[in-house]
Structure formats: structure tokens, C-alpha cells
PDB file of C-alpha atoms in Angstrom:
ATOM      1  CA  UNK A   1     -40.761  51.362-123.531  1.00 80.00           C
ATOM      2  CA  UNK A   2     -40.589  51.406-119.786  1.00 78.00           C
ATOM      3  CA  UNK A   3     -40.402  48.995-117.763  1.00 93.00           C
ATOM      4  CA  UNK A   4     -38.302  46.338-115.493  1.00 96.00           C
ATOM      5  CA  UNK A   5     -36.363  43.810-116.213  1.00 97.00           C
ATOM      6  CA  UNK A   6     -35.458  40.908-114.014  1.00 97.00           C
ATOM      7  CA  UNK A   7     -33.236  38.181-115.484  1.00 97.00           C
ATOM      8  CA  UNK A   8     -33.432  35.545-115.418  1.00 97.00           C
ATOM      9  CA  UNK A   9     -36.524  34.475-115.052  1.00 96.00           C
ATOM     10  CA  UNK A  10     -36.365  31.158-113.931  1.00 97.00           C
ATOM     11  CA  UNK A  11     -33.719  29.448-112.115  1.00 96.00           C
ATOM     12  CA  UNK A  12     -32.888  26.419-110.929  1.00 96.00           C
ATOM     13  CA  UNK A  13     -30.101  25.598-108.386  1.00 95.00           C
ATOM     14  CA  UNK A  14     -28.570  23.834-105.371  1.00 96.00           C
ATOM     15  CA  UNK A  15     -28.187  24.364-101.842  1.00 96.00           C
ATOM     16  CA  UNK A  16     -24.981  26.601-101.196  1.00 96.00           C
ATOM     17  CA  UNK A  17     -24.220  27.355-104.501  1.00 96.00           C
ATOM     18  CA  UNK A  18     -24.164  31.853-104.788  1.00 97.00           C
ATOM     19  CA  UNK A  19     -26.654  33.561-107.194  1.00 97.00           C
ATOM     20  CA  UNK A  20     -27.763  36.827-108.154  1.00 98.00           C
ATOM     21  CA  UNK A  21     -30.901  37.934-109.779  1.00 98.00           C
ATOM     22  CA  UNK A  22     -30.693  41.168-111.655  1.00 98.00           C
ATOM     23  CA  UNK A  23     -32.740  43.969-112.255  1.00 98.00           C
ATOM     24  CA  UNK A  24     -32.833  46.928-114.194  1.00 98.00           C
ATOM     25  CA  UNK A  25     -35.434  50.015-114.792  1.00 97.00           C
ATOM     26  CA  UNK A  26     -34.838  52.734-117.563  1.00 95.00           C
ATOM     27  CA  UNK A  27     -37.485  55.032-115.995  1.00 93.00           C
ATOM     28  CA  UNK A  28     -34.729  56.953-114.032  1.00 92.00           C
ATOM     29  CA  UNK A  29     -36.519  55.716-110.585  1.00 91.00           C
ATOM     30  CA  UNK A  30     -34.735  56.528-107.418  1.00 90.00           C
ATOM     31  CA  UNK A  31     -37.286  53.793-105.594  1.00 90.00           C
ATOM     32  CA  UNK A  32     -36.079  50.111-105.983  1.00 93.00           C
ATOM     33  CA  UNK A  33     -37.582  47.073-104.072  1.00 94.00           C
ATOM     34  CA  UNK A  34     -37.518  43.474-103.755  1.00 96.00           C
ATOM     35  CA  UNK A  35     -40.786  40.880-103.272  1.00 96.00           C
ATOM     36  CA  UNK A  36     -40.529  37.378-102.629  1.00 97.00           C
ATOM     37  CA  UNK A  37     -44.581  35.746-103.255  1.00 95.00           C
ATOM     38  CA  UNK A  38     -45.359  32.825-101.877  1.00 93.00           C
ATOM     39  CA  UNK A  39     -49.146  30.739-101.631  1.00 87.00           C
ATOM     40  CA  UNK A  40     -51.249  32.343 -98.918  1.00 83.00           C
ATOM     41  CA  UNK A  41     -48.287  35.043 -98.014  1.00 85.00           C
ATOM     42  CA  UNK A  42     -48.454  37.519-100.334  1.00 85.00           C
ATOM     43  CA  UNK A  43     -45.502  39.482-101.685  1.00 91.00           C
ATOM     44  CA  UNK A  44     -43.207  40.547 -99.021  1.00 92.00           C
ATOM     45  CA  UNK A  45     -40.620  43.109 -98.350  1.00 91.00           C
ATOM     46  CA  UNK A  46     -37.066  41.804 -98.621  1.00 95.00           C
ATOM     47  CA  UNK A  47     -35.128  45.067 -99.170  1.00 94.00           C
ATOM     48  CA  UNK A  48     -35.855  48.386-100.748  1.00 92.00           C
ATOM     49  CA  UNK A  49     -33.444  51.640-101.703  1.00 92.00           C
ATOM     50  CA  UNK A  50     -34.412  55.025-101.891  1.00 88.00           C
ATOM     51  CA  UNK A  51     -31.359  55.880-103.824  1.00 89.00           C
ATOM     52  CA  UNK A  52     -28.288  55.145-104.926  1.00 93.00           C
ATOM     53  CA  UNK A  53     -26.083  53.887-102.004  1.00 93.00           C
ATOM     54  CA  UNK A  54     -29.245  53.740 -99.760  1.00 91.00           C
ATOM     55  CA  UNK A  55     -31.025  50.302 -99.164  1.00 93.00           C
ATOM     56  CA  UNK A  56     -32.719  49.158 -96.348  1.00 91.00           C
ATOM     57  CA  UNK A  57     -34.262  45.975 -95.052  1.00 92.00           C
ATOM     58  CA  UNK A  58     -37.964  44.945 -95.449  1.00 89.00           C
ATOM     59  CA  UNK A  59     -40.072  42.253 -93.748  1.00 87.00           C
ATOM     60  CA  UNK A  60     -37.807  39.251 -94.760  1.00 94.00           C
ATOM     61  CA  UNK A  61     -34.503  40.429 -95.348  1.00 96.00           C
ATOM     62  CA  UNK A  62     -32.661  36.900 -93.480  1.00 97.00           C
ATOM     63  CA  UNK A  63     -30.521  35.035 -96.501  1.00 97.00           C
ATOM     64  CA  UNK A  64     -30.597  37.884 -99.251  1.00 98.00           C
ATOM     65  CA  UNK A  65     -28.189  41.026 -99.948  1.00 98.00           C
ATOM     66  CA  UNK A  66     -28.928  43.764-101.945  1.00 98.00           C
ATOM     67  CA  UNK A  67     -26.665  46.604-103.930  1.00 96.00           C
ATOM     68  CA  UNK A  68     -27.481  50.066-105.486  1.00 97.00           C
ATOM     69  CA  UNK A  69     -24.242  51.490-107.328  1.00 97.00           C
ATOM     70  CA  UNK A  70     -25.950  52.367-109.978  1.00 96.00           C
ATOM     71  CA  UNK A  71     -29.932  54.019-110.164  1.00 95.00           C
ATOM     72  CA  UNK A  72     -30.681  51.576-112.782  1.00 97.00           C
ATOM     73  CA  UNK A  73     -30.064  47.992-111.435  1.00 98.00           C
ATOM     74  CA  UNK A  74     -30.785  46.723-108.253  1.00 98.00           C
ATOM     75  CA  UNK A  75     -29.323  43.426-107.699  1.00 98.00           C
ATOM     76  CA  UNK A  76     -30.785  40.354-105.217  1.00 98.00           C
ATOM     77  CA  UNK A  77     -28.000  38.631-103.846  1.00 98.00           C
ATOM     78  CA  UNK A  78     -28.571  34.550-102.444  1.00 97.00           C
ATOM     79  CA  UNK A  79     -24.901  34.331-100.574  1.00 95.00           C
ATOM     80  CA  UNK A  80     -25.890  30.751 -99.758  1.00 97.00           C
ATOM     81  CA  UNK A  81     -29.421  29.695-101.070  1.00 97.00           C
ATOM     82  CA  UNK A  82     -31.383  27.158 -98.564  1.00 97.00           C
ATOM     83  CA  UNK A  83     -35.166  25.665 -99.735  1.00 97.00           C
ATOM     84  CA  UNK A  84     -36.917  28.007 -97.879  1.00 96.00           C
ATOM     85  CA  UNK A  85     -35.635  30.667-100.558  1.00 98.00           C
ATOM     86  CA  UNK A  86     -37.859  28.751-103.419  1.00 97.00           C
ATOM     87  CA  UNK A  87     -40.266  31.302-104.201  1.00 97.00           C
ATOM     88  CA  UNK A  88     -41.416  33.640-106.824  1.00 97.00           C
ATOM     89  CA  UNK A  89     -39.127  37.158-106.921  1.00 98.00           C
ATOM     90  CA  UNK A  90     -40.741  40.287-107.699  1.00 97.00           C
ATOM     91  CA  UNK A  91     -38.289  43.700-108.459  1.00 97.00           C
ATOM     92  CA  UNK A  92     -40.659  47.205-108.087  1.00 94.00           C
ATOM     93  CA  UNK A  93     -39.379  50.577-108.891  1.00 93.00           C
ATOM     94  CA  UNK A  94     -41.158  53.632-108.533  1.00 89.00           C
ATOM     95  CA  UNK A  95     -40.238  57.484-108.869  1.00 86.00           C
ATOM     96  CA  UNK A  96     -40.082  59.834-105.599  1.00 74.00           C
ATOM     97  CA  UNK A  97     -38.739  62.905-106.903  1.00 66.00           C
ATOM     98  CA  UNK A  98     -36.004  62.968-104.186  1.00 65.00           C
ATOM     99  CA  UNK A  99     -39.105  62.823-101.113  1.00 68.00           C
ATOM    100  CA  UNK A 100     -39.367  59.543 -99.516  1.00 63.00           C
ATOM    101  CA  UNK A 101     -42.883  59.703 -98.866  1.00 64.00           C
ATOM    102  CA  UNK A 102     -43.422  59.287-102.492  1.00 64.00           C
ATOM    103  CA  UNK A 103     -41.895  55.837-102.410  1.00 60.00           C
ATOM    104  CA  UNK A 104     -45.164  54.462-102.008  1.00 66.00           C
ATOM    105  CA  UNK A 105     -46.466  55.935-105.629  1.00 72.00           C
ATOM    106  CA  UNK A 106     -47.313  53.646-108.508  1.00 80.00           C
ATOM    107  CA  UNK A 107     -45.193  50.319-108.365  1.00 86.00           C
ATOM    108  CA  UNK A 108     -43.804  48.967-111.363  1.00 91.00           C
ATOM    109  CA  UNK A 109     -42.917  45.214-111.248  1.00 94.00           C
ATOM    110  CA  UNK A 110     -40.525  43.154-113.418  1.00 96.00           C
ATOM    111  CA  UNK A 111     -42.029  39.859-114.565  1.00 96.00           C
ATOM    112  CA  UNK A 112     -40.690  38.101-111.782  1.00 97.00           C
ATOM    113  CA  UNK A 113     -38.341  35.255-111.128  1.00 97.00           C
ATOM    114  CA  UNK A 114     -39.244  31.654-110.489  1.00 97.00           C
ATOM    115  CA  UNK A 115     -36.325  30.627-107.983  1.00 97.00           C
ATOM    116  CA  UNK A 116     -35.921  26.733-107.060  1.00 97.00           C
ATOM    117  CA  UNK A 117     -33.250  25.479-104.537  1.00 97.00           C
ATOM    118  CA  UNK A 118     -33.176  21.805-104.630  1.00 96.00           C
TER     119      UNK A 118
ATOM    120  CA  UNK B   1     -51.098  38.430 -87.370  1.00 67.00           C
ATOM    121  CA  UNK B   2     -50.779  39.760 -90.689  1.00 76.00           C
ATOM    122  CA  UNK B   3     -50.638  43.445 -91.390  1.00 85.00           C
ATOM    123  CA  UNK B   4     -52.849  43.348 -93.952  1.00 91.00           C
ATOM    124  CA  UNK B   5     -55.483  40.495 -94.277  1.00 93.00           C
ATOM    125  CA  UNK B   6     -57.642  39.546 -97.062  1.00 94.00           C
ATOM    126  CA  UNK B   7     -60.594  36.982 -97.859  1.00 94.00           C
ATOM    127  CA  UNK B   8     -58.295  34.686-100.401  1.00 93.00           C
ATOM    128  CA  UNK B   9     -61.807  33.816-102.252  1.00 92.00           C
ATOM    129  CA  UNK B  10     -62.519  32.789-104.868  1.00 95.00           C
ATOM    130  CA  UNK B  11     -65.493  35.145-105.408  1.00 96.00           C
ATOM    131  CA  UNK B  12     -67.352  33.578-108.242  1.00 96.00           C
ATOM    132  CA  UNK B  13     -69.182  36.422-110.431  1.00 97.00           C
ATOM    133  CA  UNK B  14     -71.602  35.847-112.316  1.00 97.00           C
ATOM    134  CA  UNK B  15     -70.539  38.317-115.725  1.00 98.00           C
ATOM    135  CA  UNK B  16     -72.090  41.449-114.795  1.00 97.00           C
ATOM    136  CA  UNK B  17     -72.844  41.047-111.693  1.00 97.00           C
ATOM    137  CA  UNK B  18     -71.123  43.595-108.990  1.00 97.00           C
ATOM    138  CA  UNK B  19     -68.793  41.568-106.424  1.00 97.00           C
ATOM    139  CA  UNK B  20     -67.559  43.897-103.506  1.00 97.00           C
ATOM    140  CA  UNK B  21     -64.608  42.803-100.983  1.00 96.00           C
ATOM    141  CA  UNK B  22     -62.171  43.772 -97.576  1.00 95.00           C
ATOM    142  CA  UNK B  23     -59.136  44.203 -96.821  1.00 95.00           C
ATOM    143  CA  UNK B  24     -58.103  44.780 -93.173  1.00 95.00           C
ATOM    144  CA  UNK B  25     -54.928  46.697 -92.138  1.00 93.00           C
ATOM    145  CA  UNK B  26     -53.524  46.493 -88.817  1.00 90.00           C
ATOM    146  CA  UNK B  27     -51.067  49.367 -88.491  1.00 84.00           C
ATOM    147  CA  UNK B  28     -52.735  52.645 -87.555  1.00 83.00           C
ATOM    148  CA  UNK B  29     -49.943  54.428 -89.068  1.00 81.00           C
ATOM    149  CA  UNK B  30     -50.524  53.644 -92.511  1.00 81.00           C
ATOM    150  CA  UNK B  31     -51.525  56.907 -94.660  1.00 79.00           C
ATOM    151  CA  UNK B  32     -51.771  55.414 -98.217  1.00 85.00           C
ATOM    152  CA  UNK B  33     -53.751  52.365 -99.480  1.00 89.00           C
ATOM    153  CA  UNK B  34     -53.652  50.694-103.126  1.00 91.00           C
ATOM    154  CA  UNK B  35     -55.497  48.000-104.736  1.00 95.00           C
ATOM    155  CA  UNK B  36     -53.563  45.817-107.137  1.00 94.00           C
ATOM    156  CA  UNK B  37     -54.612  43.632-110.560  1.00 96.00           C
ATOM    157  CA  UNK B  38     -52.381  39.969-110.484  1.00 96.00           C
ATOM    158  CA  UNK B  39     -53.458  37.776-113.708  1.00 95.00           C
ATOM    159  CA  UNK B  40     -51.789  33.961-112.400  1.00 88.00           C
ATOM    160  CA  UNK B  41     -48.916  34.947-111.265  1.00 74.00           C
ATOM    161  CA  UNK B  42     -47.503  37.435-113.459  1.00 92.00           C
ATOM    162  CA  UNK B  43     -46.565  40.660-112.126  1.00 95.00           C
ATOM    163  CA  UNK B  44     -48.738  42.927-109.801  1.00 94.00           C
ATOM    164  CA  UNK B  45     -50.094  46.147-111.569  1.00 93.00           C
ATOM    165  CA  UNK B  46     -51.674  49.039-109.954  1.00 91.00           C
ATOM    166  CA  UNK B  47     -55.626  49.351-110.359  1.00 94.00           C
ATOM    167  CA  UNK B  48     -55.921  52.107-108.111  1.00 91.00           C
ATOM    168  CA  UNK B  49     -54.987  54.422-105.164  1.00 87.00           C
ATOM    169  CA  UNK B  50     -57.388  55.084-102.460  1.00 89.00           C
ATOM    170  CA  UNK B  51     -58.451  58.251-101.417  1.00 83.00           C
ATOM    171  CA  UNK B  52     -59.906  59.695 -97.837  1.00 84.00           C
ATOM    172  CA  UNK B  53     -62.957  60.300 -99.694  1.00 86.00           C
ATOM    173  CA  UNK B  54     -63.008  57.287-101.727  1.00 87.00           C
ATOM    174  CA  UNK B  55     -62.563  57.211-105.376  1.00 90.00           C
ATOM    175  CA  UNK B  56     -64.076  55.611-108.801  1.00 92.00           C
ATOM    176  CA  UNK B  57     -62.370  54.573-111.714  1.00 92.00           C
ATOM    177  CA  UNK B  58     -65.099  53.391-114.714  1.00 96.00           C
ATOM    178  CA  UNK B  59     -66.742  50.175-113.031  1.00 97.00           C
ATOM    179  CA  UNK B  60     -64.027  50.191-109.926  1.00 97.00           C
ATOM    180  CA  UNK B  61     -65.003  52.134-106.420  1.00 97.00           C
ATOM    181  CA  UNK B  62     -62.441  51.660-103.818  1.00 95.00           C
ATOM    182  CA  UNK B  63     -63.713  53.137-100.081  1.00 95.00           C
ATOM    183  CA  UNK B  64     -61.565  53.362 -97.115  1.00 94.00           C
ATOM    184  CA  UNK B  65     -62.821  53.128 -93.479  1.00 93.00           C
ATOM    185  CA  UNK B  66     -59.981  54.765 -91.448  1.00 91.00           C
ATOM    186  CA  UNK B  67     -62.265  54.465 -87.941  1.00 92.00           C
ATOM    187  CA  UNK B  68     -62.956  50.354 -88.869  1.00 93.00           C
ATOM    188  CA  UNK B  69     -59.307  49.957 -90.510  1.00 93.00           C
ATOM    189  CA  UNK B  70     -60.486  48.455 -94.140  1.00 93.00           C
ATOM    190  CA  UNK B  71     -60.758  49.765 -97.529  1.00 95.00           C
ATOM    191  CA  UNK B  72     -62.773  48.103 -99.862  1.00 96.00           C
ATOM    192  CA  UNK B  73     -62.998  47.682-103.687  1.00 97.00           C
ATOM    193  CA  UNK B  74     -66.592  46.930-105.824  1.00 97.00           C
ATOM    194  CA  UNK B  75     -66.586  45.888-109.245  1.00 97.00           C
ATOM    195  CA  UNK B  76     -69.416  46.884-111.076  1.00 98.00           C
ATOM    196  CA  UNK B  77     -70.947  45.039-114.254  1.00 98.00           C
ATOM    197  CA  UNK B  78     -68.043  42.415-113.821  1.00 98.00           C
ATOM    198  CA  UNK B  79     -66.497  41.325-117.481  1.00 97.00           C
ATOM    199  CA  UNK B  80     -64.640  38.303-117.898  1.00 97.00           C
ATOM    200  CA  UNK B  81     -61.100  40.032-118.158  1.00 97.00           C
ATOM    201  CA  UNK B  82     -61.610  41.287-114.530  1.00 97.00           C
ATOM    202  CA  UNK B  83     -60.640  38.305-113.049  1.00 97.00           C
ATOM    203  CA  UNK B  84     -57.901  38.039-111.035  1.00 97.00           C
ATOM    204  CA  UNK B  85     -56.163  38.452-108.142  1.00 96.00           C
ATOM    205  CA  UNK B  86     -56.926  41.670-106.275  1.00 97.00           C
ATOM    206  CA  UNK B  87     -54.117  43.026-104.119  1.00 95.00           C
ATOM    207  CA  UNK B  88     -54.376  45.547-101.170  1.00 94.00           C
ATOM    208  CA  UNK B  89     -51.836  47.244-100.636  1.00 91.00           C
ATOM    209  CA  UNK B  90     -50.892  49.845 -97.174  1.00 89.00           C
ATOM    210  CA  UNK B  91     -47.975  52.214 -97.291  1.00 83.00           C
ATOM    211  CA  UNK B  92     -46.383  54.544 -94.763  1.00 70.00           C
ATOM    212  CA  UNK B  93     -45.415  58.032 -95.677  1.00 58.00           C
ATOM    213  CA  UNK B  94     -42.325  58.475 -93.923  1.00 60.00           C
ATOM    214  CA  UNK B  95     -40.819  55.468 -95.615  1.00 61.00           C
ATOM    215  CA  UNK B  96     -40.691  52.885 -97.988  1.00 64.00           C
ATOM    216  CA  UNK B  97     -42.212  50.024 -96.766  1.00 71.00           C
ATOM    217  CA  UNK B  98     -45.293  48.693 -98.692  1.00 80.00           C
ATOM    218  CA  UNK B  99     -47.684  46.012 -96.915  1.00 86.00           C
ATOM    219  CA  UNK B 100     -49.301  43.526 -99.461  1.00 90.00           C
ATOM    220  CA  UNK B 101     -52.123  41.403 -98.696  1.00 92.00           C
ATOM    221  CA  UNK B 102     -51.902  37.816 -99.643  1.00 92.00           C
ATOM    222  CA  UNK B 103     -54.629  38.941-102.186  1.00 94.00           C
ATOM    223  CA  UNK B 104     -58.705  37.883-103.164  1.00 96.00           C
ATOM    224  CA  UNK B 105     -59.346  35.654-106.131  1.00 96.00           C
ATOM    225  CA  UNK B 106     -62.040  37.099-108.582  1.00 97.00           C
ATOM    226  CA  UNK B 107     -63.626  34.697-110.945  1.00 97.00           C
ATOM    227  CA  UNK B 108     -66.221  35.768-113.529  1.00 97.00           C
ATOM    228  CA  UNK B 109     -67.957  33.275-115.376  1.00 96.00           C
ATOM    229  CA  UNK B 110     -70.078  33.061-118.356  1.00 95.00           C
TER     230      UNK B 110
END
């Protein structure tokens, strides 16, 4: 079945302390992206990669990291998690065929992550 | 400002009714436009593209007004699974930045 998978899928953590949310497409995507969703916001852009080795920031990209070794998994990175990073994390991947302009094509979403920093 | 603004709603519906909505976009360079399906928070899922010429899918008809800066999406004969949260979404072709709306609340009642 295809799909994305984000783990885990809720979290709960402290100020300071390093985390990383994972995620993982078997679809053979070269688009990855990252969404944080928050009440009356709307998803938002943290990072995106076209390709392995290629990311690039998005709208809010203050606070997070992001690697692409592999095609498959796209890890979010929270070096140093503050409250403001409490929100609901969405991972999209979506097949270009090796032309950017195709990174827009149909999204597929993970089920999200529920991310508290206390 | 936001790029891409939307009436949050709720539009209640009565069950087959038709219930029509906006979205705004404020970058003139966007060439691709996308309406989303979100059920409570769960993950977004594409309901469908927009075209120049506008487009229907079954009961859906999404419309975009390039001159005015909108698209639009109308729900015809609205059935109680069709509520949700709608999503528009604005893309750029050169790269890979997507622009969601904060999304309009559909509610179809009995």
C-alpha cells in the first residue's frame, strides 16, 4: 500500500531536550515536505527537498532541521524545542519525475504528528 | 497578509443543498491551484486540481478567476460525508513551495 509514515505520532516533551520526527514514503517520490498546522494558520511550509541531498527552506523554517540521505525518509529535526513548536506536523511527498515544476502534483500526507513542548 | 485567505466558516448545509465558497491568493505568480478534503484534523487529501478553464468532478466544480485572484469550489447536492475542512491550495511552477489556506469548515446537517 502506499503511503507515508510519520512516527511517532504523538509526542510529548520538554523545553531543550533534541527530537526527531521521522518519515518515510515507499512511493519512490523525489518531492518531500514538512507542514506544521496550527488554529486559524493553516499548514505551513517548514522545509521541502526535491531530491536526495537537496532541501530547502519554506515559510517557517526558524527552530527545525531537515535531512535527505536517503529518497525514502525525510527526517524533522527540533535541535532545541521551545513552546512555540507545539503544533500538529504534517510530512507530504509527491512524485516530479526529475522536473521541479511537478513538485506541486498530488500531495500525499502522513497522518501527522501531535508535538507538545511543555 | 496571508497569501492565501479563506472564509474559516462554518458553512452550515442543509443535506443537499449546494454551498459554494473563495479563496483569495495574493501572489500573481502562482500557476497551479488545488482544493483539499481535511476530516478533524487528520491528514489533508487532494479533492481536486484547478484548471484555467475550470473543472468538475461528480458534484464538485472548482473555477478560477486569474483577473480577480480567487478560485472557487461548489458542492452540489451536499451529503453528509462532505463535511469538512476545505483547503486551497496555490503552487508555483518553478519551485516547490505550496501556499495553504487556513481552510473553510463545511457542515451538512440532516
Amino acid at each position: 500500500e502506499a503511503q507515508v509514515t510519520q512516527n511517532p505520532r504523538y509526542l510529548i516533551t520538554v523545553t531543550g531536550k533534541k527530537l526527531t520526527v521521522t518519515c518515510s514514503q515507499n512511493m519512490n517520490h523525489e518531492y518531500m515536505s514538512w507542514y506544521r498546522q496550527d488554529p486559524g494558520l493553516g499548514l505551513r511550509q517548514i522545509y521541502y527537498s526535491m531530491n536526495v541531498e537537496v532541501t530547502d527552506k519554506g515559510d517557517v523554517p526558524e527552530g527545525y532541521k531537515v535531512s535527505r540521505k536517503e529518497k525514502r525518509n525525510f527526517p524533522l529535526i527540533l535541535e532545541s524545542p521551545s513552546p512555540n513548536q507545539t503544533s500538529l506536523y504534517f510530512c507530504a511527498s509527491s512524485a516530479t519525475g526529475g522536473q521541479p515544476h511537478l513538485a506541486k502534483n498530488i500531495q500525499y500526507f502522513g497522518a501527522g504528528t501531535r508535538l507538545s513542548v511543555l | 497578509r496571508k497569501e492565501v485567505e479563506q472564509d474559516p466558516g462554518p458553512f452550515n448545509v442543509p443535506e443537499g443543498a449546494t454551498v459554494a465558497f473563495n479563496c483569495t491568493y495574493s501572489n500573481s505568480a502562482s500557476q497551479s491551484f488545488f482544493w483539499y478534503r481535511q476530516d478533524c484534523r487528520k491528514e489533508p487529501k487532494l479533492l481536486m486540481s484547478v484548471y484555467s478553464s475550470g473543472n468538475e468532478d461528480g458534484r464538485f466544480t472548482a473555477q478560477l478567476n486569474r483577473a480577480s485572484q480567487y478560485i472557487s469550489l461548489l458542492i452540489r447536492d451536499s451529503k453528509l460525508s462532505d463535511s469538512a475542512t476545505y483547503l486551497c491550495v496555490a503552487g508555483f511552477d518553478s519551485w516547490g513551495k505550496l501556499q495553504f489556506g487556513a481552510g473553510t469548515q463545511v457542515v451538512v446537517t440532516p
